[in-house]
Amino acid sequence: MPDTELSRRALLGATAATGSALLMPEAAAARAPELAARPRVYLGTYTADGGHGLGVGALDPATGTPTVTSWLTGVPDPSWVDVSPDRRFLYTISESGGTVHAFRLDSAGHPAPLNQQPTGKGPAHVVLHPDGRHLLVSLYGGGAVVAHPVLPDGRVGPASDTVRHPGTAHAHQIVVDPSGRWLLAADLGLDSVYVYELKEGRFRQHRQVRLRKGAGPRHVVFHPGGEFVYVANELDSTVAVCRWRAGDLVVGQVLSTRPADAPGANYPGEIAISADGRFVYVSNRGDNTVAVLGTTGDRLRLLATPSCGGDWPRHLGLDATGRWLHVANQRSGDVTWFPLDHGLPGPLAGRLQAPAVAQVLTT
């Protein structure tokens, strides 16, 4: 992560607040039955930088248009969100508050607070384990990974385990492999991906896989076939292709996310893959583009780098239909979206204002 963002995160640490409130216009409440049948949208933002909180809304799958119907306020800097597969519960971090928050979702996707727990310094990412019984947090500021139990009613319990990585660690993300057995934790500060098992709420380290020095692994995505892993490296603007075999991660090809003649610095933010496994997408912060890479599994090829339509694309994601690509542009404060034609983004389809947006999640 660039020094400017490190400084900003340090500033956020001094601005934590408590409490939760849901601001929902009467018109949105009246449309609740209609919204319940539509795909949902959640926006994570940085409230310290002018964000409104956690955005809640719906997606029109015909046009790709996201609509925010309410903002959840009171959670400082809810920069990352995850939703249970049955869409009954939502979990978010407070990056500056060092807490994790649980919410129950109604039929229209609007959250009601359940509880919160301290998790550690500077959480950057949270994911619900597919078993629904564990919440996994990456502490960028604390250089650690944390496991919390999830109770049957959706509430999150006190941390059951915290594992601190050594030295200059900055744990950025945890992903769960398709089997549900293995966890991959990207640590930007150590140029490493850690492989863990989770046993009765405790981490068991299987191995530490080192990438090349200065790579800065940020986020990870599995190929739908489960045999390959793609690692977005923030500091050297590359993607590493890794072969995956039940706990063993072997690094192969490393490819830049930008053309060879691209000027200036660039810091990849998010990585995603199409449902058919043919296309990988990486947000380029600096170039303000989306890198589109074709893949055959163990090899990548840079196909195009179209504009993201904004400034500093921190996050991107595909909707459930695979027809739309949404991009969260942090500095320009908007979400942009593009139709996908045979994997390639088409012209800008629309723009939603969302100050200091950090994530756009569709479910």
mmCIF file with all atom_site columns, N, CA and C in Angstrom, residues 91-155:
data_model
loop_
_atom_site.group_PDB
_atom_site.id
_atom_site.type_symbol
_atom_site.label_atom_id
_atom_site.label_alt_id
_atom_site.label_comp_id
_atom_site.label_asym_id
_atom_site.label_entity_id
_atom_site.label_seq_id
_atom_site.pdbx_PDB_ins_code
_atom_site.Cartn_x
_atom_site.Cartn_y
_atom_site.Cartn_z
_atom_site.occupancy
_atom_site.B_iso_or_equiv
_atom_site.pdbx_formal_charge
_atom_site.auth_seq_id
_atom_site.auth_comp_id
_atom_site.auth_asym_id
_atom_site.auth_atom_id
_atom_site.pdbx_PDB_model_num
ATOM 1   N N  . TYR A 1 91  ? -21.843 -8.602  7.586  1.00 0.00 ? 91  TYR A N  1
ATOM 2   C CA . TYR A 1 91  ? -20.719 -8.330  8.488  1.00 0.00 ? 91  TYR A CA 1
ATOM 3   C C  . TYR A 1 91  ? -19.843 -7.255  7.866  1.00 0.00 ? 91  TYR A C  1
ATOM 4   N N  . THR A 1 92  ? -19.420 -6.316  8.691  1.00 0.00 ? 92  THR A N  1
ATOM 5   C CA . THR A 1 92  ? -18.534 -5.264  8.206  1.00 0.00 ? 92  THR A CA 1
ATOM 6   C C  . THR A 1 92  ? -17.483 -4.958  9.264  1.00 0.00 ? 92  THR A C  1
ATOM 7   N N  . ILE A 1 93  ? -16.365 -4.454  8.800  1.00 0.00 ? 93  ILE A N  1
ATOM 8   C CA . ILE A 1 93  ? -15.328 -3.971  9.698  1.00 0.00 ? 93  ILE A CA 1
ATOM 9   C C  . ILE A 1 93  ? -15.481 -2.472  9.896  1.00 0.00 ? 93  ILE A C  1
ATOM 10  N N  . SER A 1 94  ? -14.977 -1.987  11.007 1.00 0.00 ? 94  SER A N  1
ATOM 11  C CA . SER A 1 94  ? -14.692 -0.567  11.171 1.00 0.00 ? 94  SER A CA 1
ATOM 12  C C  . SER A 1 94  ? -13.182 -0.447  11.123 1.00 0.00 ? 94  SER A C  1
ATOM 13  N N  . GLU A 1 95  ? -12.680 0.080   10.009 1.00 0.00 ? 95  GLU A N  1
ATOM 14  C CA . GLU A 1 95  ? -11.229 0.094   9.819  1.00 0.00 ? 95  GLU A CA 1
ATOM 15  C C  . GLU A 1 95  ? -10.534 0.964   10.859 1.00 0.00 ? 95  GLU A C  1
ATOM 16  N N  . SER A 1 96  ? -11.138 2.094   11.186 1.00 0.00 ? 96  SER A N  1
ATOM 17  C CA . SER A 1 96  ? -10.517 2.976   12.176 1.00 0.00 ? 96  SER A CA 1
ATOM 18  C C  . SER A 1 96  ? -10.871 2.574   13.599 1.00 0.00 ? 96  SER A C  1
ATOM 19  N N  . GLY A 1 97  ? -12.014 1.919   13.793 1.00 0.00 ? 97  GLY A N  1
ATOM 20  C CA . GLY A 1 97  ? -12.430 1.533   15.131 1.00 0.00 ? 97  GLY A CA 1
ATOM 21  C C  . GLY A 1 97  ? -11.846 0.225   15.609 1.00 0.00 ? 97  GLY A C  1
ATOM 22  N N  . GLY A 1 98  ? -11.309 -0.586  14.688 1.00 0.00 ? 98  GLY A N  1
ATOM 23  C CA . GLY A 1 98  ? -10.742 -1.865  15.075 1.00 0.00 ? 98  GLY A CA 1
ATOM 24  C C  . GLY A 1 98  ? -11.782 -2.855  15.553 1.00 0.00 ? 98  GLY A C  1
ATOM 25  N N  . THR A 1 99  ? -12.977 -2.794  14.961 1.00 0.00 ? 99  THR A N  1
ATOM 26  C CA . THR A 1 99  ? -14.074 -3.661  15.374 1.00 0.00 ? 99  THR A CA 1
ATOM 27  C C  . THR A 1 99  ? -14.695 -4.351  14.167 1.00 0.00 ? 99  THR A C  1
ATOM 28  N N  . VAL A 1 100 ? -15.445 -5.415  14.463 1.00 0.00 ? 100 VAL A N  1
ATOM 29  C CA . VAL A 1 100 ? -16.235 -6.101  13.451 1.00 0.00 ? 100 VAL A CA 1
ATOM 30  C C  . VAL A 1 100 ? -17.683 -6.071  13.919 1.00 0.00 ? 100 VAL A C  1
ATOM 31  N N  . HIS A 1 101 ? -18.615 -5.867  12.975 1.00 0.00 ? 101 HIS A N  1
ATOM 32  C CA . HIS A 1 101 ? -20.020 -5.636  13.295 1.00 0.00 ? 101 HIS A CA 1
ATOM 33  C C  . HIS A 1 101 ? -20.893 -6.651  12.573 1.00 0.00 ? 101 HIS A C  1
ATOM 34  N N  . ALA A 1 102 ? -21.929 -7.140  13.275 1.00 0.00 ? 102 ALA A N  1
ATOM 35  C CA . ALA A 1 102 ? -22.877 -8.098  12.711 1.00 0.00 ? 102 ALA A CA 1
ATOM 36  C C  . ALA A 1 102 ? -24.255 -7.454  12.613 1.00 0.00 ? 102 ALA A C  1
ATOM 37  N N  . PHE A 1 103 ? -24.955 -7.743  11.499 1.00 0.00 ? 103 PHE A N  1
ATOM 38  C CA . PHE A 1 103 ? -26.294 -7.215  11.263 1.00 0.00 ? 103 PHE A CA 1
ATOM 39  C C  . PHE A 1 103 ? -27.197 -8.332  10.737 1.00 0.00 ? 103 PHE A C  1
ATOM 40  N N  . ARG A 1 104 ? -28.462 -8.258  11.106 1.00 0.00 ? 104 ARG A N  1
ATOM 41  C CA . ARG A 1 104 ? -29.467 -9.124  10.504 1.00 0.00 ? 104 ARG A CA 1
ATOM 42  C C  . ARG A 1 104 ? -30.114 -8.364  9.345  1.00 0.00 ? 104 ARG A C  1
ATOM 43  N N  . LEU A 1 105 ? -30.322 -9.047  8.219  1.00 0.00 ? 105 LEU A N  1
ATOM 44  C CA . LEU A 1 105 ? -30.915 -8.417  7.044  1.00 0.00 ? 105 LEU A CA 1
ATOM 45  C C  . LEU A 1 105 ? -32.382 -8.816  6.923  1.00 0.00 ? 105 LEU A C  1
ATOM 46  N N  . ASP A 1 106 ? -33.235 -7.834  6.623  1.00 0.00 ? 106 ASP A N  1
ATOM 47  C CA . ASP A 1 106 ? -34.637 -8.165  6.392  1.00 0.00 ? 106 ASP A CA 1
ATOM 48  C C  . ASP A 1 106 ? -34.830 -8.631  4.956  1.00 0.00 ? 106 ASP A C  1
ATOM 49  N N  . SER A 1 107 ? -36.073 -8.857  4.558  1.00 0.00 ? 107 SER A N  1
ATOM 50  C CA . SER A 1 107 ? -36.338 -9.435  3.236  1.00 0.00 ? 107 SER A CA 1
ATOM 51  C C  . SER A 1 107 ? -35.910 -8.525  2.102  1.00 0.00 ? 107 SER A C  1
ATOM 52  N N  . ALA A 1 108 ? -35.777 -7.227  2.378  1.00 0.00 ? 108 ALA A N  1
ATOM 53  C CA . ALA A 1 108 ? -35.331 -6.284  1.358  1.00 0.00 ? 108 ALA A CA 1
ATOM 54  C C  . ALA A 1 108 ? -33.842 -5.984  1.458  1.00 0.00 ? 108 ALA A C  1
ATOM 55  N N  . GLY A 1 109 ? -33.160 -6.638  2.407  1.00 0.00 ? 109 GLY A N  1
ATOM 56  C CA . GLY A 1 109 ? -31.718 -6.446  2.529  1.00 0.00 ? 109 GLY A CA 1
ATOM 57  C C  . GLY A 1 109 ? -31.293 -5.321  3.430  1.00 0.00 ? 109 GLY A C  1
ATOM 58  N N  . HIS A 1 110 ? -32.222 -4.738  4.183  1.00 0.00 ? 110 HIS A N  1
ATOM 59  C CA . HIS A 1 110 ? -31.861 -3.649  5.080  1.00 0.00 ? 110 HIS A CA 1
ATOM 60  C C  . HIS A 1 110 ? -31.367 -4.210  6.408  1.00 0.00 ? 110 HIS A C  1
ATOM 61  N N  . PRO A 1 111 ? -30.250 -3.681  6.931  1.00 0.00 ? 111 PRO A N  1
ATOM 62  C CA . PRO A 1 111 ? -29.616 -4.263  8.120  1.00 0.00 ? 111 PRO A CA 1
ATOM 63  C C  . PRO A 1 111 ? -30.162 -3.711  9.436  1.00 0.00 ? 111 PRO A C  1
ATOM 64  N N  . ALA A 1 112 ? -30.255 -4.616  10.410 1.00 0.00 ? 112 ALA A N  1
ATOM 65  C CA . ALA A 1 112 ? -30.539 -4.245  11.794 1.00 0.00 ? 112 ALA A CA 1
ATOM 66  C C  . ALA A 1 112 ? -29.373 -4.732  12.643 1.00 0.00 ? 112 ALA A C  1
ATOM 67  N N  . PRO A 1 113 ? -28.802 -3.878  13.500 1.00 0.00 ? 113 PRO A N  1
ATOM 68  C CA . PRO A 1 113 ? -27.597 -4.269  14.234 1.00 0.00 ? 113 PRO A CA 1
ATOM 69  C C  . PRO A 1 113 ? -27.853 -5.405  15.214 1.00 0.00 ? 113 PRO A C  1
ATOM 70  N N  . LEU A 1 114 ? -26.892 -6.344  15.257 1.00 0.00 ? 114 LEU A N  1
ATOM 71  C CA . LEU A 1 114 ? -26.909 -7.434  16.226 1.00 0.00 ? 114 LEU A CA 1
ATOM 72  C C  . LEU A 1 114 ? -25.900 -7.180  17.335 1.00 0.00 ? 114 LEU A C  1
ATOM 73  N N  . ASN A 1 115 ? -24.614 -7.060  16.953 1.00 0.00 ? 115 ASN A N  1
ATOM 74  C CA . ASN A 1 115 ? -23.593 -6.769  17.961 1.00 0.00 ? 115 ASN A CA 1
ATOM 75  C C  . ASN A 1 115 ? -22.294 -6.405  17.276 1.00 0.00 ? 115 ASN A C  1
ATOM 76  N N  . GLN A 1 116 ? -21.288 -6.108  18.062 1.00 0.00 ? 116 GLN A N  1
ATOM 77  C CA . GLN A 1 116 ? -19.954 -5.827  17.548 1.00 0.00 ? 116 GLN A CA 1
ATOM 78  C C  . GLN A 1 116 ? -18.930 -6.399  18.515 1.00 0.00 ? 116 GLN A C  1
ATOM 79  N N  . GLN A 1 117 ? -17.711 -6.629  17.993 1.00 0.00 ? 117 GLN A N  1
ATOM 80  C CA . GLN A 1 117 ? -16.619 -7.149  18.799 1.00 0.00 ? 117 GLN A CA 1
ATOM 81  C C  . GLN A 1 117 ? -15.324 -6.448  18.399 1.00 0.00 ? 117 GLN A C  1
ATOM 82  N N  . PRO A 1 118 ? -14.420 -6.221  19.355 1.00 0.00 ? 118 PRO A N  1
ATOM 83  C CA . PRO A 1 118 ? -13.078 -5.756  18.978 1.00 0.00 ? 118 PRO A CA 1
ATOM 84  C C  . PRO A 1 118 ? -12.349 -6.851  18.217 1.00 0.00 ? 118 PRO A C  1
ATOM 85  N N  . THR A 1 119 ? -11.594 -6.447  17.197 1.00 0.00 ? 119 THR A N  1
ATOM 86  C CA . THR A 1 119 ? -10.877 -7.445  16.398 1.00 0.00 ? 119 THR A CA 1
ATOM 87  C C  . THR A 1 119 ? -9.387  -7.161  16.280 1.00 0.00 ? 119 THR A C  1
ATOM 88  N N  . GLY A 1 120 ? -8.966  -5.900  16.408 1.00 0.00 ? 120 GLY A N  1
ATOM 89  C CA . GLY A 1 120 ? -7.552  -5.573  16.311 1.00 0.00 ? 120 GLY A CA 1
ATOM 90  C C  . GLY A 1 120 ? -7.326  -4.322  15.492 1.00 0.00 ? 120 GLY A C  1
ATOM 91  N N  . LYS A 1 121 ? -6.077  -3.936  15.374 1.00 0.00 ? 121 LYS A N  1
ATOM 92  C CA . LYS A 1 121 ? -5.707  -2.670  14.746 1.00 0.00 ? 121 LYS A CA 1
ATOM 93  C C  . LYS A 1 121 ? -5.799  -2.735  13.221 1.00 0.00 ? 121 LYS A C  1
ATOM 94  N N  . GLY A 1 122 ? -6.532  -1.770  12.660 1.00 0.00 ? 122 GLY A N  1
ATOM 95  C CA . GLY A 1 122 ? -6.551  -1.579  11.213 1.00 0.00 ? 122 GLY A CA 1
ATOM 96  C C  . GLY A 1 122 ? -7.055  -2.749  10.409 1.00 0.00 ? 122 GLY A C  1
ATOM 97  N N  . PRO A 1 123 ? -8.260  -3.282  10.682 1.00 0.00 ? 123 PRO A N  1
ATOM 98  C CA . PRO A 1 123 ? -8.776  -4.357  9.830  1.00 0.00 ? 123 PRO A CA 1
ATOM 99  C C  . PRO A 1 123 ? -9.010  -3.859  8.409  1.00 0.00 ? 123 PRO A C  1
ATOM 100 N N  . ALA A 1 124 ? -8.620  -4.665  7.434  1.00 0.00 ? 124 ALA A N  1
ATOM 101 C CA . ALA A 1 124 ? -8.753  -4.280  6.026  1.00 0.00 ? 124 ALA A CA 1
ATOM 102 C C  . ALA A 1 124 ? -9.755  -5.140  5.274  1.00 0.00 ? 124 ALA A C  1
ATOM 103 N N  . HIS A 1 125 ? -10.076 -6.321  5.812  1.00 0.00 ? 125 HIS A N  1
ATOM 104 C CA . HIS A 1 125 ? -10.902 -7.269  5.061  1.00 0.00 ? 125 HIS A CA 1
ATOM 105 C C  . HIS A 1 125 ? -11.593 -8.209  6.036  1.00 0.00 ? 125 HIS A C  1
ATOM 106 N N  . VAL A 1 126 ? -12.805 -8.609  5.701  1.00 0.00 ? 126 VAL A N  1
ATOM 107 C CA . VAL A 1 126 ? -13.539 -9.595  6.492  1.00 0.00 ? 126 VAL A CA 1
ATOM 108 C C  . VAL A 1 126 ? -14.261 -10.537 5.542  1.00 0.00 ? 126 VAL A C  1
ATOM 109 N N  . VAL A 1 127 ? -14.285 -11.822 5.891  1.00 0.00 ? 127 VAL A N  1
ATOM 110 C CA . VAL A 1 127 ? -14.985 -12.810 5.075  1.00 0.00 ? 127 VAL A CA 1
ATOM 111 C C  . VAL A 1 127 ? -15.633 -13.830 5.996  1.00 0.00 ? 127 VAL A C  1
ATOM 112 N N  . LEU A 1 128 ? -16.854 -14.227 5.657  1.00 0.00 ? 128 LEU A N  1
ATOM 113 C CA . LEU A 1 128 ? -17.550 -15.284 6.374  1.00 0.00 ? 128 LEU A CA 1
ATOM 114 C C  . LEU A 1 128 ? -17.141 -16.620 5.777  1.00 0.00 ? 128 LEU A C  1
ATOM 115 N N  . HIS A 1 129 ? -16.668 -17.543 6.619  1.00 0.00 ? 129 HIS A N  1
ATOM 116 C CA . HIS A 1 129 ? -16.305 -18.878 6.140  1.00 0.00 ? 129 HIS A CA 1
ATOM 117 C C  . HIS A 1 129 ? -17.553 -19.553 5.576  1.00 0.00 ? 129 HIS A C  1
ATOM 118 N N  . PRO A 1 130 ? -17.409 -20.359 4.514  1.00 0.00 ? 130 PRO A N  1
ATOM 119 C CA . PRO A 1 130 ? -18.579 -21.030 3.934  1.00 0.00 ? 130 PRO A CA 1
ATOM 120 C C  . PRO A 1 130 ? -19.365 -21.883 4.922  1.00 0.00 ? 130 PRO A C  1
ATOM 121 N N  . ASP A 1 131 ? -18.732 -22.324 6.013  1.00 0.00 ? 131 ASP A N  1
ATOM 122 C CA . ASP A 1 131 ? -19.478 -23.111 6.999  1.00 0.00 ? 131 ASP A CA 1
ATOM 123 C C  . ASP A 1 131 ? -20.423 -22.251 7.834  1.00 0.00 ? 131 ASP A C  1
ATOM 124 N N  . GLY A 1 132 ? -20.315 -20.916 7.693  1.00 0.00 ? 132 GLY A N  1
ATOM 125 C CA . GLY A 1 132 ? -21.188 -20.005 8.416  1.00 0.00 ? 132 GLY A CA 1
ATOM 126 C C  . GLY A 1 132 ? -20.898 -19.892 9.890  1.00 0.00 ? 132 GLY A C  1
ATOM 127 N N  . ARG A 1 133 ? -19.833 -20.536 10.360 1.00 0.00 ? 133 ARG A N  1
ATOM 128 C CA . ARG A 1 133 ? -19.549 -20.573 11.797 1.00 0.00 ? 133 ARG A CA 1
ATOM 129 C C  . ARG A 1 133 ? -18.325 -19.761 12.197 1.00 0.00 ? 133 ARG A C  1
ATOM 130 N N  . HIS A 1 134 ? -17.628 -19.193 11.203 1.00 0.00 ? 134 HIS A N  1
ATOM 131 C CA . HIS A 1 134 ? -16.420 -18.440 11.522 1.00 0.00 ? 134 HIS A CA 1
ATOM 132 C C  . HIS A 1 134 ? -16.337 -17.191 10.645 1.00 0.00 ? 134 HIS A C  1
ATOM 133 N N  . LEU A 1 135 ? -15.909 -16.103 11.262 1.00 0.00 ? 135 LEU A N  1
ATOM 134 C CA . LEU A 1 135 ? -15.658 -14.854 10.561 1.00 0.00 ? 135 LEU A CA 1
ATOM 135 C C  . LEU A 1 135 ? -14.156 -14.608 10.607 1.00 0.00 ? 135 LEU A C  1
ATOM 136 N N  . LEU A 1 136 ? -13.562 -14.335 9.447  1.00 0.00 ? 136 LEU A N  1
ATOM 137 C CA . LEU A 1 136 ? -12.110 -14.222 9.327  1.00 0.00 ? 136 LEU A CA 1
ATOM 138 C C  . LEU A 1 136 ? -11.742 -12.790 8.954  1.00 0.00 ? 136 LEU A C  1
ATOM 139 N N  . VAL A 1 137 ? -10.833 -12.206 9.717  1.00 0.00 ? 137 VAL A N  1
ATOM 140 C CA . VAL A 1 137 ? -10.468 -10.799 9.557  1.00 0.00 ? 137 VAL A CA 1
ATOM 141 C C  . VAL A 1 137 ? -8.974  -10.684 9.300  1.00 0.00 ? 137 VAL A C  1
ATOM 142 N N  . SER A 1 138 ? -8.605  -9.789  8.382  1.00 0.00 ? 138 SER A N  1
ATOM 143 C CA . SER A 1 138 ? -7.200  -9.469  8.115  1.00 0.00 ? 138 SER A CA 1
ATOM 144 C C  . SER A 1 138 ? -6.889  -8.102  8.710  1.00 0.00 ? 138 SER A C  1
ATOM 145 N N  . LEU A 1 139 ? -5.871  -8.042  9.542  1.00 0.00 ? 139 LEU A N  1
ATOM 146 C CA . LEU A 1 139 ? -5.463  -6.785  10.167 1.00 0.00 ? 139 LEU A CA 1
ATOM 147 C C  . LEU A 1 139 ? -4.270  -6.214  9.415  1.00 0.00 ? 139 LEU A C  1
ATOM 148 N N  . TYR A 1 140 ? -4.522  -5.212  8.588  1.00 0.00 ? 140 TYR A N  1
ATOM 149 C CA . TYR A 1 140 ? -3.424  -4.549  7.899  1.00 0.00 ? 140 TYR A CA 1
ATOM 150 C C  . TYR A 1 140 ? -2.551  -3.804  8.904  1.00 0.00 ? 140 TYR A C  1
ATOM 151 N N  . GLY A 1 141 ? -3.188  -3.053  9.780  1.00 0.00 ? 141 GLY A N  1
ATOM 152 C CA . GLY A 1 141 ? -2.435  -2.292  10.766 1.00 0.00 ? 141 GLY A CA 1
ATOM 153 C C  . GLY A 1 141 ? -1.763  -3.167  11.803 1.00 0.00 ? 141 GLY A C  1
ATOM 154 N N  . GLY A 1 142 ? -2.414  -4.263  12.185 1.00 0.00 ? 142 GLY A N  1
ATOM 155 C CA . GLY A 1 142 ? -1.876  -5.141  13.210 1.00 0.00 ? 142 GLY A CA 1
ATOM 156 C C  . GLY A 1 142 ? -1.033  -6.276  12.689 1.00 0.00 ? 142 GLY A C  1
ATOM 157 N N  . GLY A 1 143 ? -0.969  -6.444  11.366 1.00 0.00 ? 143 GLY A N  1
ATOM 158 C CA . GLY A 1 143 ? -0.151  -7.503  10.783 1.00 0.00 ? 143 GLY A CA 1
ATOM 159 C C  . GLY A 1 143 ? -0.549  -8.887  11.249 1.00 0.00 ? 143 GLY A C  1
ATOM 160 N N  . ALA A 1 144 ? -1.861  -9.157  11.286 1.00 0.00 ? 144 ALA A N  1
ATOM 161 C CA . ALA A 1 144 ? -2.327  -10.415 11.857 1.00 0.00 ? 144 ALA A CA 1
ATOM 162 C C  . ALA A 1 144 ? -3.596  -10.883 11.159 1.00 0.00 ? 144 ALA A C  1
ATOM 163 N N  . VAL A 1 145 ? -3.923  -12.155 11.379 1.00 0.00 ? 145 VAL A N  1
ATOM 164 C CA . VAL A 1 145 ? -5.201  -12.716 10.952 1.00 0.00 ? 145 VAL A CA 1
ATOM 165 C C  . VAL A 1 145 ? -5.967  -13.116 12.208 1.00 0.00 ? 145 VAL A C  1
ATOM 166 N N  . VAL A 1 146 ? -7.286  -12.938 12.158 1.00 0.00 ? 146 VAL A N  1
ATOM 167 C CA . VAL A 1 146 ? -8.128  -13.135 13.337 1.00 0.00 ? 146 VAL A CA 1
ATOM 168 C C  . VAL A 1 146 ? -9.322  -13.999 12.960 1.00 0.00 ? 146 VAL A C  1
ATOM 169 N N  . ALA A 1 147 ? -9.686  -14.927 13.838 1.00 0.00 ? 147 ALA A N  1
ATOM 170 C CA . ALA A 1 147 ? -10.890 -15.741 13.674 1.00 0.00 ? 147 ALA A CA 1
ATOM 171 C C  . ALA A 1 147 ? -11.877 -15.414 14.786 1.00 0.00 ? 147 ALA A C  1
ATOM 172 N N  . HIS A 1 148 ? -13.140 -15.201 14.405 1.00 0.00 ? 148 HIS A N  1
ATOM 173 C CA . HIS A 1 148 ? -14.226 -15.003 15.358 1.00 0.00 ? 148 HIS A CA 1
ATOM 174 C C  . HIS A 1 148 ? -15.272 -16.090 15.144 1.00 0.00 ? 148 HIS A C  1
ATOM 175 N N  . PRO A 1 149 ? -15.831 -16.656 16.197 1.00 0.00 ? 149 PRO A N  1
ATOM 176 C CA . PRO A 1 149 ? -16.963 -17.561 16.011 1.00 0.00 ? 149 PRO A CA 1
ATOM 177 C C  . PRO A 1 149 ? -18.210 -16.772 15.631 1.00 0.00 ? 149 PRO A C  1
ATOM 178 N N  . VAL A 1 150 ? -19.082 -17.396 14.842 1.00 0.00 ? 150 VAL A N  1
ATOM 179 C CA . VAL A 1 150 ? -20.379 -16.817 14.517 1.00 0.00 ? 150 VAL A CA 1
ATOM 180 C C  . VAL A 1 150 ? -21.446 -17.683 15.182 1.00 0.00 ? 150 VAL A C  1
ATOM 181 N N  . LEU A 1 151 ? -22.290 -17.071 15.979 1.00 0.00 ? 151 LEU A N  1
ATOM 182 C CA . LEU A 1 151 ? -23.314 -17.787 16.723 1.00 0.00 ? 151 LEU A CA 1
ATOM 183 C C  . LEU A 1 151 ? -24.506 -18.104 15.823 1.00 0.00 ? 151 LEU A C  1
ATOM 184 N N  . PRO A 1 152 ? -25.359 -19.060 16.215 1.00 0.00 ? 152 PRO A N  1
ATOM 185 C CA . PRO A 1 152 ? -26.495 -19.445 15.362 1.00 0.00 ? 152 PRO A CA 1
ATOM 186 C C  . PRO A 1 152 ? -27.424 -18.295 15.001 1.00 0.00 ? 152 PRO A C  1
ATOM 187 N N  . ASP A 1 153 ? -27.516 -17.281 15.869 1.00 0.00 ? 153 ASP A N  1
ATOM 188 C CA . ASP A 1 153 ? -28.389 -16.144 15.567 1.00 0.00 ? 153 ASP A CA 1
ATOM 189 C C  . ASP A 1 153 ? -27.689 -15.068 14.748 1.00 0.00 ? 153 ASP A C  1
ATOM 190 N N  . GLY A 1 154 ? -26.460 -15.347 14.281 1.00 0.00 ? 154 GLY A N  1
ATOM 191 C CA . GLY A 1 154 ? -25.734 -14.412 13.429 1.00 0.00 ? 154 GLY A CA 1
ATOM 192 C C  . GLY A 1 154 ? -24.786 -13.489 14.153 1.00 0.00 ? 154 GLY A C  1
ATOM 193 N N  . ARG A 1 155 ? -24.885 -13.414 15.472 1.00 0.00 ? 155 ARG A N  1
ATOM 194 C CA . ARG A 1 155 ? -23.972 -12.539 16.212 1.00 0.00 ? 155 ARG A CA 1
ATOM 195 C C  . ARG A 1 155 ? -22.545 -13.073 16.128 1.00 0.00 ? 155 ARG A C  1
#
